[in-house]
Coordinates of C-alpha atoms in Angstrom, one line a residue:
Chain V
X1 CA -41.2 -21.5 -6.6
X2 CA -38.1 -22.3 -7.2
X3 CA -36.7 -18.6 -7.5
X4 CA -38.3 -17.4 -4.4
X5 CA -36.6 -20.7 -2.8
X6 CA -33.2 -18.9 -3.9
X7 CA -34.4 -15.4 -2.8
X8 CA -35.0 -16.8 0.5
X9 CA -31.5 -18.3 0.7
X10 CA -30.2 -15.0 -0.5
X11 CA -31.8 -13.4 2.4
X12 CA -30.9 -15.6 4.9
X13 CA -27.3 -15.4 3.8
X14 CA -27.5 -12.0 4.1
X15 CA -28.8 -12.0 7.7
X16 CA -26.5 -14.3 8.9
X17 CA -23.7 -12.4 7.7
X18 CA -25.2 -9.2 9.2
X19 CA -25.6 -10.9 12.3
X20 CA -22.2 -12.6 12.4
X21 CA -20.6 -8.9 12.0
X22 CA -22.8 -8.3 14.8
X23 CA -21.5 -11.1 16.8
X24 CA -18.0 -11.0 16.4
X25 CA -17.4 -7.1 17.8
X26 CA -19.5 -7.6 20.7
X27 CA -17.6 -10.6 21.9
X28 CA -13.9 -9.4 21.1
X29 CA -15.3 -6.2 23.7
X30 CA -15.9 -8.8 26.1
X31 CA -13.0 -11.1 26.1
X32 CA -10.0 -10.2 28.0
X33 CA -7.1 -10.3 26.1
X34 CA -4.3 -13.0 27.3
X35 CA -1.6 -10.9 25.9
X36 CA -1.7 -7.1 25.3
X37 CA -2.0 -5.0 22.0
X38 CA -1.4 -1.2 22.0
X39 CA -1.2 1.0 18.8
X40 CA 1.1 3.3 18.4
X41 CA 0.4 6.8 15.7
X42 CA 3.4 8.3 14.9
X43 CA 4.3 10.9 12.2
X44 CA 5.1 9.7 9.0
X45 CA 8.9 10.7 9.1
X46 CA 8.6 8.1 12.1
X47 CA 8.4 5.3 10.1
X48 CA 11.5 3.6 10.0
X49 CA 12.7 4.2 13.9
X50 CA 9.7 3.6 15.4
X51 CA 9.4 0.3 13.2
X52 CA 13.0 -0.4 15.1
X53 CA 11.7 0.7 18.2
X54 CA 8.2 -1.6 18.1
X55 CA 10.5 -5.0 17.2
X56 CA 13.2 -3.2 20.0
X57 CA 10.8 -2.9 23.0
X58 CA 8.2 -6.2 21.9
X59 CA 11.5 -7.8 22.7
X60 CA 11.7 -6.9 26.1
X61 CA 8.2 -7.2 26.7
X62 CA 7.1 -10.5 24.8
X63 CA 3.8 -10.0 25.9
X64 CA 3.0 -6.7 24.4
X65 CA 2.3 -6.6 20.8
X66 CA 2.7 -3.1 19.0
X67 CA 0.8 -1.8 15.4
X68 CA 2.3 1.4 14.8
X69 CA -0.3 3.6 12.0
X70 CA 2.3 6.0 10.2
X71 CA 0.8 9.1 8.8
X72 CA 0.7 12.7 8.6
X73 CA 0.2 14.6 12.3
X74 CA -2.6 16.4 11.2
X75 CA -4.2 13.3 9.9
X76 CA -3.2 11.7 13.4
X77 CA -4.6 13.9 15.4
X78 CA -8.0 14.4 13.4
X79 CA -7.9 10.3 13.6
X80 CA -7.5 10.5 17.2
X81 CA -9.9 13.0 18.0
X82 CA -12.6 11.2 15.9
X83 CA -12.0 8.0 18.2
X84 CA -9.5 5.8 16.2
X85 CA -8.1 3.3 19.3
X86 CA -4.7 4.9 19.6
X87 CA -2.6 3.8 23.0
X88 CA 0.0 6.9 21.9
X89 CA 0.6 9.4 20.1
X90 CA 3.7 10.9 18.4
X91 CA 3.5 13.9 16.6
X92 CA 6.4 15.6 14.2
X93 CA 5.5 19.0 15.7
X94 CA 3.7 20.8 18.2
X95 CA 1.1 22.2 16.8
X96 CA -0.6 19.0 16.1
X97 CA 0.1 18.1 19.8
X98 CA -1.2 21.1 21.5
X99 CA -4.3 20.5 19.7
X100 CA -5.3 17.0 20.9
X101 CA -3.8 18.3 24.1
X102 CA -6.4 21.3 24.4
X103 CA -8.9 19.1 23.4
X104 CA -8.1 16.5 26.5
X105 CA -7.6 13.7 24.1
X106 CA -4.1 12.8 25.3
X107 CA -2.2 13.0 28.7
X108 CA 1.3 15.2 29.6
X109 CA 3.3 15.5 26.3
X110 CA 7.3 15.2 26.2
X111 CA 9.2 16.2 23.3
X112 CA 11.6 12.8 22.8
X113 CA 13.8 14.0 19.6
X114 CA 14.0 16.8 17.2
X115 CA 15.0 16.8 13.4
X116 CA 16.9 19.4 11.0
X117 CA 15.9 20.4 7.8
X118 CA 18.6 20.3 4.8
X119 CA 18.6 21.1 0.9
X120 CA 19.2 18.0 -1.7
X121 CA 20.1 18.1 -4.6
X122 CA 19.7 15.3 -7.0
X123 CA 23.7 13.4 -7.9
X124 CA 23.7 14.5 -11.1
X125 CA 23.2 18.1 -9.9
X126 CA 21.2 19.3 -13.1
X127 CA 21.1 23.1 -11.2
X128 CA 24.7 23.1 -10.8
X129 CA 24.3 24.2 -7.1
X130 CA 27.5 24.5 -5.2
X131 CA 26.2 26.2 -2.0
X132 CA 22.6 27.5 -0.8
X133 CA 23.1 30.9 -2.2
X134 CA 22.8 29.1 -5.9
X135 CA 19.1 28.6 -5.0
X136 CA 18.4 32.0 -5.5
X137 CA 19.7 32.0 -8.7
X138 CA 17.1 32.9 -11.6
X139 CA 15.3 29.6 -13.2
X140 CA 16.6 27.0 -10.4
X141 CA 13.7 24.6 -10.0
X142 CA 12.9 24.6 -6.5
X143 CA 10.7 22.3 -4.7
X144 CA 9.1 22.2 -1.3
X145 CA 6.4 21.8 0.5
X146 CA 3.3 23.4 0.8
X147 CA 3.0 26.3 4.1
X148 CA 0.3 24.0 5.5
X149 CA 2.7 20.9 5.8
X150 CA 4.9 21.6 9.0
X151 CA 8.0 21.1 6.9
X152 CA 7.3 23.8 4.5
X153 CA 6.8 26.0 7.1
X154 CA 9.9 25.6 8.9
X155 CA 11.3 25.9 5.2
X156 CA 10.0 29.2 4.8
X157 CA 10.8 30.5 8.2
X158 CA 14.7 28.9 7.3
X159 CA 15.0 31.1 4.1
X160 CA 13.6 34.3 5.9
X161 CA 16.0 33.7 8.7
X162 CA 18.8 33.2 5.8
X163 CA 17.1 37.1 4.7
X164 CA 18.3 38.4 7.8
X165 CA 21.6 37.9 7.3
X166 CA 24.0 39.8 5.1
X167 CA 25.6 36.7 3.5
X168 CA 22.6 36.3 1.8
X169 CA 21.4 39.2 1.3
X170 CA 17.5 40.8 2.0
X171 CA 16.2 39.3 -1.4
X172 CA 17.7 36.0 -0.7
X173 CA 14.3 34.4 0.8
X174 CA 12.1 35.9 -2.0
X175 CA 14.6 34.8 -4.9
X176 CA 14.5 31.0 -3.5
X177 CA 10.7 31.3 -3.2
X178 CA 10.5 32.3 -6.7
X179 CA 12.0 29.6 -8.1
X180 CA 9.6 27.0 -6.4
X181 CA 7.7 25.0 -9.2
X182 CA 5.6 23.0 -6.9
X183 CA 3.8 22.8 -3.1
X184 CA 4.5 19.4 -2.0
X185 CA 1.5 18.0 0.5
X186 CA 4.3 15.8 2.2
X187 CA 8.2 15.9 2.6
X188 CA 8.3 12.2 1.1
X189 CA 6.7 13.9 -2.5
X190 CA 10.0 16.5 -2.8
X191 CA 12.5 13.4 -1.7
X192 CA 10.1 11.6 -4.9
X193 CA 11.0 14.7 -7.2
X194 CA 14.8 15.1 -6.1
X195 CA 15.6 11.7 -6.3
X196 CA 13.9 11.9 -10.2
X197 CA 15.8 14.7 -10.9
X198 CA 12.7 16.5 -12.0
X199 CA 13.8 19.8 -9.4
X200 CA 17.4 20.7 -9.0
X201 CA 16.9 21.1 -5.3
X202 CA 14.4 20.8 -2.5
X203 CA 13.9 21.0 1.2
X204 CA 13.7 18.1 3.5
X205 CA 14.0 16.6 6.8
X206 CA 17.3 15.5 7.5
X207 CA 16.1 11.9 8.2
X208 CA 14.3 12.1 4.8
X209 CA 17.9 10.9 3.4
X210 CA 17.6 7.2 4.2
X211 CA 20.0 4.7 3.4
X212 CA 17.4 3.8 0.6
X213 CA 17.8 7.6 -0.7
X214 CA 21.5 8.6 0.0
X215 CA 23.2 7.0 -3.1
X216 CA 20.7 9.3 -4.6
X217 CA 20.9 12.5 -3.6
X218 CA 23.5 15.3 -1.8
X219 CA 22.6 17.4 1.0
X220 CA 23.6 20.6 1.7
X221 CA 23.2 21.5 5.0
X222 CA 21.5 24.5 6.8
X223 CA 23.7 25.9 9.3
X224 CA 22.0 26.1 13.1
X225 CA 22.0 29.7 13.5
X226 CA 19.6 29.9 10.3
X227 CA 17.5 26.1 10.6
X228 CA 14.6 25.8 12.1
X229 CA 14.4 22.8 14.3
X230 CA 11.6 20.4 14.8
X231 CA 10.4 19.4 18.1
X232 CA 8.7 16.0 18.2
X233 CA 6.7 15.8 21.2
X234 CA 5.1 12.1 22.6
X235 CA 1.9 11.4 24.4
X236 CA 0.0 8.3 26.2
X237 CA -3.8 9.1 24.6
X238 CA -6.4 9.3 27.6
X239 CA -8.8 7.0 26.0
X240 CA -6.3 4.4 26.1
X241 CA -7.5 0.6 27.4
X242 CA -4.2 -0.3 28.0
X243 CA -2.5 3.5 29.5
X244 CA -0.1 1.4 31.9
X245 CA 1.9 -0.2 28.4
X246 CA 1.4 2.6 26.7
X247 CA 3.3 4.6 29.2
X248 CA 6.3 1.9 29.2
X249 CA 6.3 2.4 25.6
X250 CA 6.8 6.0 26.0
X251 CA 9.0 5.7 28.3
X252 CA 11.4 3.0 26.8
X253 CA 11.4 6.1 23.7
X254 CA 12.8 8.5 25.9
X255 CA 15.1 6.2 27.0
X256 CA 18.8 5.3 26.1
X257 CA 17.9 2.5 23.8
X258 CA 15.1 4.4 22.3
X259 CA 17.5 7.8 21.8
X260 CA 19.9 5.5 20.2
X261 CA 18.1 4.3 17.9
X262 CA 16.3 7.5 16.7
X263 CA 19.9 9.1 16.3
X264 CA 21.1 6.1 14.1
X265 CA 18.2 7.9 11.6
X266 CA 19.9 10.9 11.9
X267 CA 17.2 12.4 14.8
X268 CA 18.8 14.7 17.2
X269 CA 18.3 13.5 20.6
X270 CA 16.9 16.0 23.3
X271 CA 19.6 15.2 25.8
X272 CA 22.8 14.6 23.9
Chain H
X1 CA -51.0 -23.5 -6.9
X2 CA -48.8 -21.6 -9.9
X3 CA -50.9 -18.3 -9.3
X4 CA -50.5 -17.7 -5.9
X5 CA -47.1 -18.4 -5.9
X6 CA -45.8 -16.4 -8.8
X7 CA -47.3 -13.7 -7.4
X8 CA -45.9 -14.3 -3.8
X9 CA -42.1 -14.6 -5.4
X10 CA -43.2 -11.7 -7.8
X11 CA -43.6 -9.5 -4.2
X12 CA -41.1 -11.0 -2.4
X13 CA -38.6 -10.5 -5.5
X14 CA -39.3 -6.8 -5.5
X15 CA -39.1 -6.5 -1.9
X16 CA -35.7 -7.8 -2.0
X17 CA -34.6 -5.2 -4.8
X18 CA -35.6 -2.6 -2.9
X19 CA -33.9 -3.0 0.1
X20 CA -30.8 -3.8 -1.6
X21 CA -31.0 -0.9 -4.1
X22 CA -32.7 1.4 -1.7
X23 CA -29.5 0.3 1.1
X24 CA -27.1 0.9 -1.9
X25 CA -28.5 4.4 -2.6
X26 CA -28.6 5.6 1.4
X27 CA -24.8 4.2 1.5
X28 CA -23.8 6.1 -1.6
X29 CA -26.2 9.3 -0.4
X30 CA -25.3 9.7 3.3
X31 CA -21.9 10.4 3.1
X32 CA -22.2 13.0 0.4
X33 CA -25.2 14.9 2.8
X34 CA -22.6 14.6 5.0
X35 CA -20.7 16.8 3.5
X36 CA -23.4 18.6 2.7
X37 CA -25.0 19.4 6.1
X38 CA -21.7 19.8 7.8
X39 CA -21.2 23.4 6.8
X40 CA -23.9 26.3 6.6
X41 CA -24.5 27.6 3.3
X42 CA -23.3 30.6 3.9
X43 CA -19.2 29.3 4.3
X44 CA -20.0 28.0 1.0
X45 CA -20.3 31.2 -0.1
X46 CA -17.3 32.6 1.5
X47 CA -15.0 29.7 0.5
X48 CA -16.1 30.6 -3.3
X49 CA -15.4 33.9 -3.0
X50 CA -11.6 33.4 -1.9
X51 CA -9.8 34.6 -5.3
X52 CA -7.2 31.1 -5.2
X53 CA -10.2 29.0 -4.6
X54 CA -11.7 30.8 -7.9
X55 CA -8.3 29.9 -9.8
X56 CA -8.2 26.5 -8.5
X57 CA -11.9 26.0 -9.5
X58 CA -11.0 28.0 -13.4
X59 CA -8.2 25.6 -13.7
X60 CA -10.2 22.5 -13.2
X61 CA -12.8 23.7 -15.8
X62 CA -10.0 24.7 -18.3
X63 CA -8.0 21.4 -17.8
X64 CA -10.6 18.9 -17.3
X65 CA -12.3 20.4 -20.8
X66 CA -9.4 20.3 -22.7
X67 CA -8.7 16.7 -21.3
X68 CA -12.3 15.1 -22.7
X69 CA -11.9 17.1 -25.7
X70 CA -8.3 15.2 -26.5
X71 CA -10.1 12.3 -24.5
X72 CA -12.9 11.8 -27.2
X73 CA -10.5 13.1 -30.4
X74 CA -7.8 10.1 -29.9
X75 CA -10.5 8.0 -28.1
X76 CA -13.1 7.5 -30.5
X77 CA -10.6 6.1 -33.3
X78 CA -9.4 3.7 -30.5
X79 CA -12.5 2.7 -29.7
X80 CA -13.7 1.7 -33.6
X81 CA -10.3 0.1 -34.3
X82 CA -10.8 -1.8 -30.9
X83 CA -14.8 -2.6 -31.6
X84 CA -14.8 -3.1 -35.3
X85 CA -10.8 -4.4 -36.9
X86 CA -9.7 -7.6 -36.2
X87 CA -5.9 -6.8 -35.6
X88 CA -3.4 -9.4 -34.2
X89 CA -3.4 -8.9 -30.3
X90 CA -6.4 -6.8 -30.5
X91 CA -7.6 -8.4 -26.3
X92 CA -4.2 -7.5 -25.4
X93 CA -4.6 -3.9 -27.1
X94 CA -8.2 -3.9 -25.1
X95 CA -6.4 -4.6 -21.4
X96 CA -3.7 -2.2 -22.1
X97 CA -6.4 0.5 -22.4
X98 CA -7.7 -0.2 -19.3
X99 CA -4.8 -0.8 -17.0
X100 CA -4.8 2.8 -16.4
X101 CA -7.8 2.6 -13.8
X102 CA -6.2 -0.4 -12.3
X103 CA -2.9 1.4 -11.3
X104 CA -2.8 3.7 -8.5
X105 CA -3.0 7.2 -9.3
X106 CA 0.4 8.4 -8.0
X107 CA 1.6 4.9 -9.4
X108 CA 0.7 6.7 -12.4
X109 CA 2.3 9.9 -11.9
X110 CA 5.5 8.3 -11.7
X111 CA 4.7 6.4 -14.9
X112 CA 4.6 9.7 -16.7
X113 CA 7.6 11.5 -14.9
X114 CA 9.9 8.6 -15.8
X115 CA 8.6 9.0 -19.3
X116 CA 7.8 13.0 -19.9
X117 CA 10.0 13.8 -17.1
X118 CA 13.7 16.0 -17.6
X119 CA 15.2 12.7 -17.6
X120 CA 12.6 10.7 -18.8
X121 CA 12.6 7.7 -21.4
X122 CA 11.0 10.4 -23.6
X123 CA 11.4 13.9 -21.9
X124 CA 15.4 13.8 -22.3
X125 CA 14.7 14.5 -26.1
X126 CA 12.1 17.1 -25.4
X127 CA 14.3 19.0 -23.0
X128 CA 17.3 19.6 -25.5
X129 CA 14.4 21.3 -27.5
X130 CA 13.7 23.4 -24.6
X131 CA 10.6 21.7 -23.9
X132 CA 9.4 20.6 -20.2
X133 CA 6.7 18.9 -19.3
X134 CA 6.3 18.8 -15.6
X135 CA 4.8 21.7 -13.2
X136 CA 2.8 22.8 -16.6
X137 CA -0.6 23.2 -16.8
X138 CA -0.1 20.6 -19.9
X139 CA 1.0 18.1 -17.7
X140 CA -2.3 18.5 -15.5
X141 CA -4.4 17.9 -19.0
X142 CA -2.0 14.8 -19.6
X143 CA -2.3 13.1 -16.1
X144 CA -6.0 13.7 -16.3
X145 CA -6.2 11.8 -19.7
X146 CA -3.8 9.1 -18.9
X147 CA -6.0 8.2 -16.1
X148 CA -9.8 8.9 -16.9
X149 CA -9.3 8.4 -20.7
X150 CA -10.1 4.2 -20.1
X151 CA -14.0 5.3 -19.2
X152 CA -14.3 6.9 -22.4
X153 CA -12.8 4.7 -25.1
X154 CA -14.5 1.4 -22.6
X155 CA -17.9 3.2 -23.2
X156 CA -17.3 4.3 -26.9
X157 CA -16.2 0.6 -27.8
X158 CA -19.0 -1.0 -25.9
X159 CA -21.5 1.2 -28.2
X160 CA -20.3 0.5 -31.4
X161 CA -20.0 -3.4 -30.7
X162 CA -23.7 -3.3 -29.8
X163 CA -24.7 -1.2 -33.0
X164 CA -25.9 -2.9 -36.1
X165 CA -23.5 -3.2 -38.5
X166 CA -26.6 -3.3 -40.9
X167 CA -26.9 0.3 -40.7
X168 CA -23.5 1.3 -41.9
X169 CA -24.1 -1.6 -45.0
X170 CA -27.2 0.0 -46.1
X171 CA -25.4 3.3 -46.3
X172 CA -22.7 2.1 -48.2
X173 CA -25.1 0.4 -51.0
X174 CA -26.3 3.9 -51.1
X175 CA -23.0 4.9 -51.9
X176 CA -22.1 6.9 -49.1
X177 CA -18.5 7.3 -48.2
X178 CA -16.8 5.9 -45.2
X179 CA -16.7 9.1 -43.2
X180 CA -19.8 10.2 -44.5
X181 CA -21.5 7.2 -43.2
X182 CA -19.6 7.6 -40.1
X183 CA -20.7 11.3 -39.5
X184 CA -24.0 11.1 -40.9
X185 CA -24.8 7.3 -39.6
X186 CA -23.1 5.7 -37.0
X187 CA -22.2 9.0 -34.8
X188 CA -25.9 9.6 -33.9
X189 CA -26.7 6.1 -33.5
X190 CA -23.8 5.9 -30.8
X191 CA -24.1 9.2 -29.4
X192 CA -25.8 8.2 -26.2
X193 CA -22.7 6.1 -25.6
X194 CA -20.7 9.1 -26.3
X195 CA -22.1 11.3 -24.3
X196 CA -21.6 9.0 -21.6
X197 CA -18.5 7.7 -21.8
X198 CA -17.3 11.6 -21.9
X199 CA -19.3 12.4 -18.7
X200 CA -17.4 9.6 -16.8
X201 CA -14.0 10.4 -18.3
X202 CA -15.1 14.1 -17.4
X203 CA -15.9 13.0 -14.1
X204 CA -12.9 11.2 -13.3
X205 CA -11.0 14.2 -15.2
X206 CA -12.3 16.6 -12.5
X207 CA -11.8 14.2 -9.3
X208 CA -8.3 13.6 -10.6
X209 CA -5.3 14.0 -7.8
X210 CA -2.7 11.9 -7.4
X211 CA -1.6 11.9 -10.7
X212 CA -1.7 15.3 -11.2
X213 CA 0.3 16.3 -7.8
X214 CA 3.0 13.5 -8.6
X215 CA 3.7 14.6 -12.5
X216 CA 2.3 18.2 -12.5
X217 CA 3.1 19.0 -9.3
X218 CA 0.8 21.9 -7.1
X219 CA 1.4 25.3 -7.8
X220 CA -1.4 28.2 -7.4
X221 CA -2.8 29.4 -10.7
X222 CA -0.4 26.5 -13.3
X223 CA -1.1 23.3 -11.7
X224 CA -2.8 23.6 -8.5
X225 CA -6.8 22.1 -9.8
X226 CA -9.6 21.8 -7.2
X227 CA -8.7 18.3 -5.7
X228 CA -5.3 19.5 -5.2
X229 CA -7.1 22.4 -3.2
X230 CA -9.5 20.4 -1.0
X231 CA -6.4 18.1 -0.5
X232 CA -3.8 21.4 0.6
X233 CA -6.9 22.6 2.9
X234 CA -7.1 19.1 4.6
X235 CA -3.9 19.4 5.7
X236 CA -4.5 22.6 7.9
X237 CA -8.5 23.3 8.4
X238 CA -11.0 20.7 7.9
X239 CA -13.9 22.7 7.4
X240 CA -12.3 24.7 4.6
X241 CA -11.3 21.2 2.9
X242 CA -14.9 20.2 3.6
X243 CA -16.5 23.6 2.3
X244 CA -14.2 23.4 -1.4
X245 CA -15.5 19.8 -1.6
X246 CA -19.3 20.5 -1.6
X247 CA -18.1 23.0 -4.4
X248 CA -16.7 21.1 -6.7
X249 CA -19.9 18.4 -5.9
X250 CA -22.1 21.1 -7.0
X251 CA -20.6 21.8 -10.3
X252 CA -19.9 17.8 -11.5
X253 CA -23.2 17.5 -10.5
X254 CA -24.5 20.3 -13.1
X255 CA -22.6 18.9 -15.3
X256 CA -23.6 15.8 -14.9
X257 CA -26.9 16.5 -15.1
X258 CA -26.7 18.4 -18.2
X259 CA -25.3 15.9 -19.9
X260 CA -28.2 13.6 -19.0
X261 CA -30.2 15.7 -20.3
X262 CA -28.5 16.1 -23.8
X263 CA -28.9 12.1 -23.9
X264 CA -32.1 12.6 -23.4
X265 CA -32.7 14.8 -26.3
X266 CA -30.3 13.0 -28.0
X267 CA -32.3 9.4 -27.6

């Protein structure tokens, strides 16, 4: 008797716990909110400006309160589409964009900043790499990321343009390529493997070198003609509860406050 | 009054284990049909066919069987010197086999490129002798051990503690030798453990992927294993990521199975 006395217990536990869950998600739907809360998705190279950005713009508008979700676009988007609450959406490229756009899940997209990509090289500069023709040289460890991760992509399209020109030489693209060891699935993994000196150079965002990374690493830039420039378009989501903020977000992004602070993490701004 | 009673808490008792088990099992189950019912059979097919899927898949098999070999070779004397010595710090010696599961996976990864790496505590010897560890196919097999290793030697241990150490007594009044009595007595008695304790090290093994991309790296063909696969698809097409998942389902679960079975017998 006494067991089934606990078993009972157990089971009402259980049911008021189930029902509580219940409970407390249909009431939070019908209570207005005194103050208001958007979230913000934002590529993972986003992190630390949009970070700035939130605490920036939550001061001019104490009564909106901002969670930013960092993570890859692709992952973003597929969030997004799936019904995650997003308020806006930032995307590091614009094929990520164009999909949730074609798919009516966010409004008009504007592109706020654009980012470079450049080589590092770890300090102690194991590869003895003077310039970006070393790369090509035979058993250089290369690292970058993988053709699916927007970065890579614009890496391999960077080296091809490099092909074209006769300062490189026509091999130059496939030598480099050759002396990749590893596909990276994020530009934060070949910072990981510079900075460790395991690779004696890899391709990264320019805003990759954070202050927390610089004393670490050397970049070697990509001239313009050859770099392939990322566009980072922005986007108030459709399903948003709170569009009106979400739009004064965006637009406090593209403004002067917003551009300054994206360029003080080495972004390029749209309108310089 | 004691009848009726014991009989209703008897029912009511079992009712309650099956709605909790039978809940557990439909949460467990539903996500994996999921996967299942997502694409048509016939994408399966195609996915397979794709020659780097193949490679991906053959390098999982290769690594992941070299790994539980190694596994079970270093494992099982860990396992008797942690189940049957009494050596000084012998619970510390137990944690510190297990903290491997506790640590992130790409925590891990780190662990071993700061150690095995070019410049690593250990690798900056290895290198002068023109030995690298990282981006090989050896550093896949050591990720996967370093992490899935703990569910073997945990296993192993816990079946020697629970065997009677009357067994291996009466064989040694026999006159049997130590590694005679070990082959001949206490390896069967403890195989079922064995078995599996290598099907979950297996297991993990083959699910393996954060340490793996952070030490070995991914490359097509040297380092790039199934999980690495699903996880490059992900990033790009969904289905394809979704298709390469139900895959490598299907052949843990042969495994898996077949193992079973050997216990069986084995039993």
């Amino acid at each position: 008797m006494k067991r089934s006395l606990h078993l009972f217990l157990l089971l009402v536990a259980l049911c008021s716990t189930v029902a509580a869950c219940g409970n407390s998600s249909s009431s939070s739907a019908a209570s207005t909110p005194s103050s208001i809360k958007i979230n913000i998705f934002a590529a993972a190279s986003l992190t630390e400006s949009f970070t700035q950005i939130a605490a920036a713009y939550h001061q001019l508008h104490p009564d909106v309160t901002i969670t930013n979700n960092f993570n890859g676009s692709q992952l973003l988007e597929q969030q997004i589409a799936n019904g995650a609450p997003a308020d806006v959406f930032a995307s590091a490229d614009m094929a990520n964009m164009m999909k949730a756009s074609n798919a009516g899940l966010v409004g008009d997209a504007k592109v706020f900043v654009k980012n470079r990509l450049v080589v590092i090289i770890p300090v102690g500069n194991p590869g003895q790499i003077m310039s970006l023709k070393d790369l090509a040289r035979k058993g250089v460890k290369i690292d970058l990321e993988a053709d699916t991760v927007p970065a890579g992509h614009y890496s391999r399209q960077a080296l091809m343009n490099m092909s074209q020109s006769p300062d490189f030489g026509a091999n130059y693209g496939n030598s480099v390529l050759a002396n990749v060891v590893s596909q990276e699935e994020n530009v934060k993994a070949v910072v990981q493997k510079v900075q460790l000196g395991e690779v004696d150079a890899g391709f990264v965002y320019r805003t990759d070198v954070t202050a927390a990374v610089a004393s670490k690493v050397t970049v070697l830039d990509i001239p313009d003609p050859f770099n392939v420039i990322a566009q980072y378009p922005i986007a108030v989501v459709k399903s948003s509860a709170n569009a009106a903020a979400a739009q004064s977000f965006v637009d406090y992004v593209l403004s002067m406050a917003g551009e300054g602070i994206l360029a003080k993490y080495h972004f390029i701004a749209v309108n310089p | 009054m004691g009848k009726k009673w014991s009989y209703r808490s008897a029912w009511s008792a079992r009712v309650l284990v099956g709605v909790l088990a039978g809940t557990f099992f439909l949460f467990l189950g539903i996500p994996l049909a999921a996967l299942l019912i997502r694409e048509p059979p016939a994408m399966l097919w195609i996915s397979i066919q794709q020659p780097e899927v193949f490679q991906a898949l053959q390098l999982s098999i290769v690594t992941t069987f070299f790994s539980t070999l190694l596994t079970v070779l270093f494992g099982l004397p860990v396992a008797y010197v942690l189940a049957r010595t009494r050596l000084p710090g012998r619970k510390v010696l137990e944690i510190l086999v297990t903290m491997p599961t506790v640590l992130p996976p790409v925590v891990a990864g780190v662990a071993l490129l700061i150690t095995f790496g070019r410049f690593g505590l250990l690798g900056r010897y290895l290198s002068p002798l023109g030995i690298t560890l990282p981006f090989t196919t050896a550093a896949v097999v050591m990720a996967q051990m370093f992490v899935a290793s703990p569910f073997f030697v945990n296993t192993a241990r816990a079946g020697l503690e629970q065997l009677d150490q009357r067994y291996e007594a009466a064989a040694y009044t026999l006159r049997a030798s130590p590694l005679y009595t070990f082959r001949r007595v206490v390896l069967p008695l403890i195989r079922p453990a064995l078995l599996s304790g290598a099907g979950l090290a297996w297991a993990r093994a083959l699910g393996e992927l954060g340490a793996t991309i952070t030490f070995a790296g991914n490359f097509p063909g040297i380092t790039e294993t199934m999980p690495i696969a699903v996880y490059t698809a992900a990033e790009s097409d969904l289905e394809s990521a979704v298709a390469l998942s139900v895959v490598l389902m299907a052949v843990s679960f042969g495994v898996l199975l077949a193992l079973r079975v050997g216990r069986i017998r084995a039993e």
